[in-house]
Amino acid sequence: MPPKKRLGKVLETNKEDAQFREALKLYESKQYRKALKILDVLLKKSPSAEAFSLKGLLLYNLNELTEAESYILKGIAKDDNNVIVNHISGIYYRAVNNLKEAAKWFSGAVEHGSSNKNILRDLSSVQSQIRDYKGLVKSRLAYLEDQPAYRANWTALATAYHLNKDHAAAERVLTKFENMVKGNYSEADLYEQSECTLYLNRIIGETGDHQRALDDLERIKDWARDGVAVLESKAFYLTSLGRNKEASVVYRELLQRNPDNQDYYLKLEETLGTTTKPVAVRKALYEKLGRFYPKSEPVKFIPLTFLTGDDFKQAAESYILSQLKRGVPSAFVNVKPLYRKKANVPVFLEIVTKFFENEAAKVSPLTWCWTAYYLALHHLHVKNLSKALEYINLAIDHTPTLVELYVAKARILKHFNKLQEAAEVMDSGRSLDLQDRFINSKATKYYLRANLIDSAVKTISLFTKNDEGAVNGIKDLHVMQSIWFITENGEAYYRLFLAKLAELEEFNRSADADDEETIITRNVLEDEISEFKALSAKRFIAITKIYDEFFSDQMDFHSYCMRRGTPRAYIDTIKWEDRLYGSPMYVRAIMGLAKIHLDVDRDIKEGRPFGFETAPMLPSSKRTKKAKSQNAKRREEVITKTAPYSEDNDAIGLNYIESLYKDKNGVDLLVPYYDKIDKELICTNLLGFKIFQIQKKYLVSNGCVSKLSELTNDKHPHIAPLLLELKLVATNDESIVAPLKKLLLLGLGKRFPAFAGEDESSKLVSKVVDHYLSRSTPETACAITEILQKLLEFVAEQTKSDLENKLEAIESAVDPYALSKIQAFRVY
Amino acid sequence: MSVSLDDITPNNVGMLKKLVELSTLDFSSDWFTEAQSSEDLFKFGYFGEIPVGCVKAKPLMAANASDKSAPMGLVIEFLEVLPAYRGLSIEDKLLEHIETVLRERHLHTLWVLSPLEWASATLEKRGYFSAGDIAELQTGYEKRLPAWEKKL
């Protein structure tokens, strides 16, 4: 055996070496305390780098986190070329989720000649996780060279090349392995073989050489096990090669397998070229297809998207009435996409109303009921709320044991902005069927919308695992990553925070003097305000933690998928994870969190401290002592009711909020969240603008406006107030230097020419208003609110009254629920 | 649409409450608890997948009975079908079910107790006759209700 190559400083004596190895062994068998004892003795005699590092790792495992890092750093400082130090540092940083550092030290260990090839595996997992594909190729290759006998390592290298966009190399690796094995597979290997060859085919397809991909598909089609994938790829390649006729045959074959896939029909039409032909041709095509697949849903639905006039009416009638007669609950939802075309709406109304009045009851009472339900949803959709309510009440009087009706009625009431009543109706529906998880969740959500958090928690807790001692399901909902609940919960706390804040203001106005009782009541109110604000932030942060967990959950798959031989699914997963932080729910949580941070920032700027410390101190009396203990008890109860994790020393989140005030910084902590979310979203750029304005990074906030304009075809109403804000800064802010000012104006003028001209402010504003605020949408209303509240000094009297009129017009046109949202819009 | 019967569970007792609410009768909370443990003496009637009616019966003891295991017969305390769903053979199925139970228990008399004008045709058709008010049947009700009787 050749001697091991070790660059690090070798331990002084054999005895100490043996002691270190013993400690290492104890660490591996998880006997951390024993190991630590040996190390402490060793460190006294000869403090080596390796021993420092190992002590750091042991302390980490014993949960002494702050001390742990200092020892890791000591080890590195003493000898950062030592392979053991490198390896241990890698393990430590991976454990604390600092993956960049982990990758650095793992690769350090490899570079310094560690003989432990498993490090390469750890390294490649970490590199995959931080998307260092260049490094990944190297580590995967090195591992394959060490262990070429396993297919997993070949697959792993191919995915690394693929992710690194080196398709040719990926193809080479997969082909080489296949050639090596030459068909010698056991039965158990056949699935993996099928997956890997389909993966190879996908890689060839991605290079754009579809002819070669097609040829390759011919080679594997007989034994590849994913028949649908083979046919779908084949049809795709044929279409892209312009061989439409052959492609159409494949799509017909696919339809035979699954006649309910709408996509196949549309693609079939593409290949037949019927989309550009007269409607009659398309109609005939679907009639013919309908004879082949009489039970297929798309065959009946797709013609509704292109037929017009009497043809449409006829087809719509047969489509919708057949569903109503069968009592299909989702009849309305099925045709809802067709409501986008305004001309269709009265047609549906006419068909269904006529049926409702003349025929429905004759078919069956249930058909009558479902038809009334349809009509209620129709009127809800077209925002004719009173009519909707009328129909749903008819249905409920008729069949009061049908749960769906209560869901619909609650929705209608929600749009009336009668949130509490809506929640109660939903709950009465829930009481009919207690094992229906759907309506349980709905009732919970409606309670949260009505800010009735206790009722909501009580309801959802019927479906959670409430461990011994748990008063409700909050902890379980966090363990089970119930994103919708946590988000809605956070938003409800935020609304309660605002409501309590308003209550406090009112109280302060009406309270005459600072007598004892007034101070006591005020203190409780102030505490509640802080609690609600903190709890709201706590929930939103819980969401970010869940998404971080989703992201780190991939870690195992970097090796698992290779062993299981599922590279196609692996690549899909990676792509999904790359878009993870653009998920609507994540973005929503960040927007919720952002509001709180921006509130804190405003408090700091306006001199309001955390927890209202300016309130007069209470004199020490019997009454105040009692009040204090009552309040402390109340706080305890809040903690028991709301704590999301078993071990959490900041259960409500007050420390988090307090730290924001202490650091005098509301927004800097937001930046890491902002950095993660998808920049192609409108709300991201609106948030970015606010953050960078506060940080006085005006060029970056200008960039956000440009992006917003690019994303919305320069139409988004919020661009108006943002532009005016930038203009205000460029003209008024004395703190920015002249060149920057010039650059800012230049940038503004480039994209929005009106700003470059010598227009007077008032003219400019009316230009901006005309351009961006012409549509009557709730968003326009919010943008107008922002201008009126914040940027009035720019606005001429006439424009101001124009804007006010416009706002009023929008507010009177929307339903009460949408109105409440406009009115709740907070300007920062 | 098919008609079928199904059991009561702690989770759908709300449906029974709804049906009682719509009728002219009123029962104590104990009655609802008892309904849940009635086994084959309680059934919901389903139209399609929607419960639209139900029947609840109980064994009837003679007032001075010493042997509790020998009832006089069964009495249907509650029979209800939502108005829109009457005459669709749901009430038939519900009655038929209780009649079968009666036979299985080797009993011979079945009373139906409730102001069931809407069901009188069905009851007559099925061989029930009006029995006036019978003392044993009235325990537990505020109003004295007329009863229908059927002998098997």
XYZ file of N, CA and C in Angstrom, chain B residues 32-107:
228
model
N -80.342 13.351 20.327
C -79.369 13.298 19.226
C -78.235 12.324 19.546
N -77.838 12.298 20.821
C -76.801 11.350 21.221
C -77.317 9.926 21.027
N -78.573 9.719 21.429
C -79.172 8.394 21.302
C -79.242 7.988 19.825
N -79.600 8.970 18.973
C -79.717 8.683 17.539
C -78.419 8.096 16.990
N -77.285 8.631 17.505
C -75.992 8.167 16.989
C -75.699 6.720 17.335
N -76.336 6.230 18.433
C -76.071 4.830 18.796
C -77.263 3.937 18.454
N -78.122 4.431 17.542
C -79.321 3.658 17.214
C -79.067 2.489 16.277
N -77.869 2.453 15.712
C -77.507 1.403 14.746
C -78.574 1.275 13.659
N -79.220 0.083 13.508
C -80.119 -0.072 12.361
C -81.467 0.617 12.565
N -81.659 1.262 13.698
C -82.919 1.978 13.904
C -82.843 3.429 13.396
N -81.686 3.783 12.837
C -81.580 5.112 12.228
C -80.973 4.989 10.831
N -81.545 5.713 9.877
C -80.952 5.762 8.527
C -81.163 7.142 7.923
N -80.145 7.594 7.193
C -80.329 8.754 6.336
C -80.785 8.262 4.974
N -81.656 9.026 4.313
C -82.024 8.712 2.943
C -81.277 9.652 2.009
N -80.544 9.082 1.060
C -79.732 9.885 0.138
C -80.386 9.948 -1.229
N -80.380 11.151 -1.804
C -80.772 11.296 -3.197
C -79.491 11.637 -3.942
N -79.014 10.746 -4.784
C -77.670 10.926 -5.328
C -76.706 10.833 -4.167
N -75.886 11.894 -4.001
C -74.943 11.841 -2.879
C -75.344 12.762 -1.744
N -76.583 13.252 -1.802
C -76.996 14.249 -0.824
C -78.033 13.660 0.131
N -77.779 13.759 1.446
C -78.791 13.283 2.390
C -79.981 14.244 2.388
N -81.174 13.708 2.106
C -82.332 14.594 2.036
C -83.457 14.147 2.981
N -83.248 13.064 3.710
C -84.272 12.634 4.648
C -83.688 11.650 5.635
N -84.500 11.263 6.635
C -84.000 10.273 7.582
C -85.150 9.642 8.343
N -84.867 8.532 8.998
C -85.855 7.903 9.848
C -85.174 7.484 11.142
N -85.891 7.684 12.256
C -85.358 7.192 13.535
C -86.476 6.457 14.272
N -86.184 5.227 14.656
C -87.181 4.445 15.390
C -86.606 4.008 16.723
N -87.474 3.540 17.613
C -86.958 2.937 18.862
C -87.941 1.863 19.308
N -87.475 0.903 20.090
C -88.387 -0.127 20.583
C -89.374 0.502 21.570
N -90.611 0.045 21.561
C -91.599 0.610 22.475
C -91.947 -0.411 23.561
N -91.773 0.014 24.802
C -92.076 -0.868 25.933
C -93.486 -0.579 26.440
N -94.134 -1.601 26.932
C -95.413 -1.360 27.596
C -95.126 -0.598 28.876
N -96.080 0.226 29.322
C -95.833 1.106 30.474
C -95.466 0.303 31.718
N -96.074 -0.900 31.858
C -95.813 -1.680 33.082
C -94.949 -2.915 32.811
N -94.163 -2.834 31.727
C -93.385 -4.010 31.331
C -92.316 -4.311 32.357
N -92.193 -5.604 32.704
C -91.121 -5.970 33.632
C -89.913 -6.459 32.847
N -90.175 -7.081 31.705
C -89.067 -7.609 30.916
C -88.698 -6.618 29.807
N -87.558 -5.957 29.995
C -87.164 -4.887 29.071
C -86.767 -5.427 27.701
N -86.546 -6.740 27.618
C -86.103 -7.269 26.328
C -87.276 -7.640 25.429
N -88.507 -7.426 25.915
C -89.649 -7.780 25.080
C -90.519 -6.571 24.788
N -90.144 -5.794 23.791
C -90.939 -4.608 23.473
C -92.239 -4.979 22.776
N -93.174 -4.010 22.795
C -94.453 -4.220 22.123
C -94.292 -4.145 20.614
N -93.335 -3.379 20.197
C -93.091 -3.189 18.765
C -92.093 -2.068 18.582
N -92.047 -1.503 17.388
C -91.137 -0.376 17.153
C -91.976 0.862 16.883
N -91.424 1.995 17.302
C -92.109 3.238 16.979
C -91.141 4.168 16.229
N -91.609 4.700 15.131
C -90.799 5.658 14.380
C -91.054 7.030 14.981
N -90.028 7.565 15.639
C -90.187 8.841 16.310
C -90.042 9.993 15.342
N -89.236 9.758 14.328
C -88.952 10.878 13.431
C -88.774 10.363 12.014
N -89.568 10.910 11.124
C -89.437 10.589 9.702
C -89.527 11.911 8.962
N -88.493 12.197 8.193
C -88.508 13.480 7.497
C -87.829 13.346 6.143
N -88.412 13.981 5.150
C -87.764 14.110 3.843
C -87.955 15.562 3.427
N -86.920 16.179 2.907
C -87.029 17.583 2.482
C -88.173 17.711 1.471
N -89.004 18.746 1.599
C -90.205 18.859 0.770
C -89.949 18.613 -0.715
N -88.852 19.163 -1.223
C -88.622 19.037 -2.665
C -88.348 17.594 -3.076
N -88.029 16.750 -2.120
C -87.614 15.382 -2.451
C -88.653 14.334 -2.059
N -89.844 14.820 -1.663
C -90.896 13.870 -1.273
C -91.526 13.260 -2.521
N -92.010 12.049 -2.361
C -92.668 11.395 -3.498
C -91.670 10.793 -4.479
N -90.398 10.729 -4.076
C -89.389 10.131 -4.968
C -88.961 8.779 -4.411
N -89.823 8.187 -3.616
C -89.631 6.870 -3.011
C -88.574 6.838 -1.910
N -88.138 8.027 -1.485
C -87.157 8.034 -0.390
C -87.839 7.615 0.905
N -89.054 8.180 1.142
C -89.774 7.811 2.370
C -90.133 6.323 2.354
N -90.433 5.796 1.146
C -90.714 4.358 1.029
C -89.537 3.529 1.501
N -88.378 3.927 0.979
C -87.176 3.162 1.342
C -86.923 3.209 2.835
N -87.139 4.378 3.424
C -86.873 4.546 4.855
C -87.837 3.673 5.671
N -89.121 3.712 5.280
C -90.106 2.899 5.994
C -89.815 1.415 5.802
N -89.508 1.080 4.576
C -89.222 -0.313 4.255
C -88.080 -0.839 5.131
N -87.082 0.002 5.312
C -85.940 -0.412 6.124
C -86.379 -0.754 7.543
N -87.185 0.141 8.146
C -87.605 -0.105 9.539
C -88.516 -1.344 9.598
N -89.350 -1.495 8.563
C -90.211 -2.692 8.538
C -89.360 -3.964 8.506
N -88.278 -3.911 7.749
C -87.384 -5.076 7.697
C -86.781 -5.351 9.070
N -86.372 -4.290 9.748
C -85.797 -4.458 11.089
C -86.827 -5.088 12.012
N -88.068 -4.611 11.871
C -89.151 -5.141 12.694
C -89.255 -6.654 12.512
N -89.240 -7.032 11.225
C -89.357 -8.457 10.933
C -88.165 -9.228 11.512
N -86.994 -8.649 11.320
C -85.794 -9.340 11.823
C -85.827 -9.528 13.326
N -86.490 -8.604 14.006
C -86.556 -8.711 15.475
C -87.785 -9.511 15.924
N -88.471 -10.086 14.972
C -89.656 -10.885 15.249
C -90.697 -10.098 16.009
N -90.865 -8.851 15.633
C -91.919 -8.026 16.233
C -93.012 -7.843 15.186
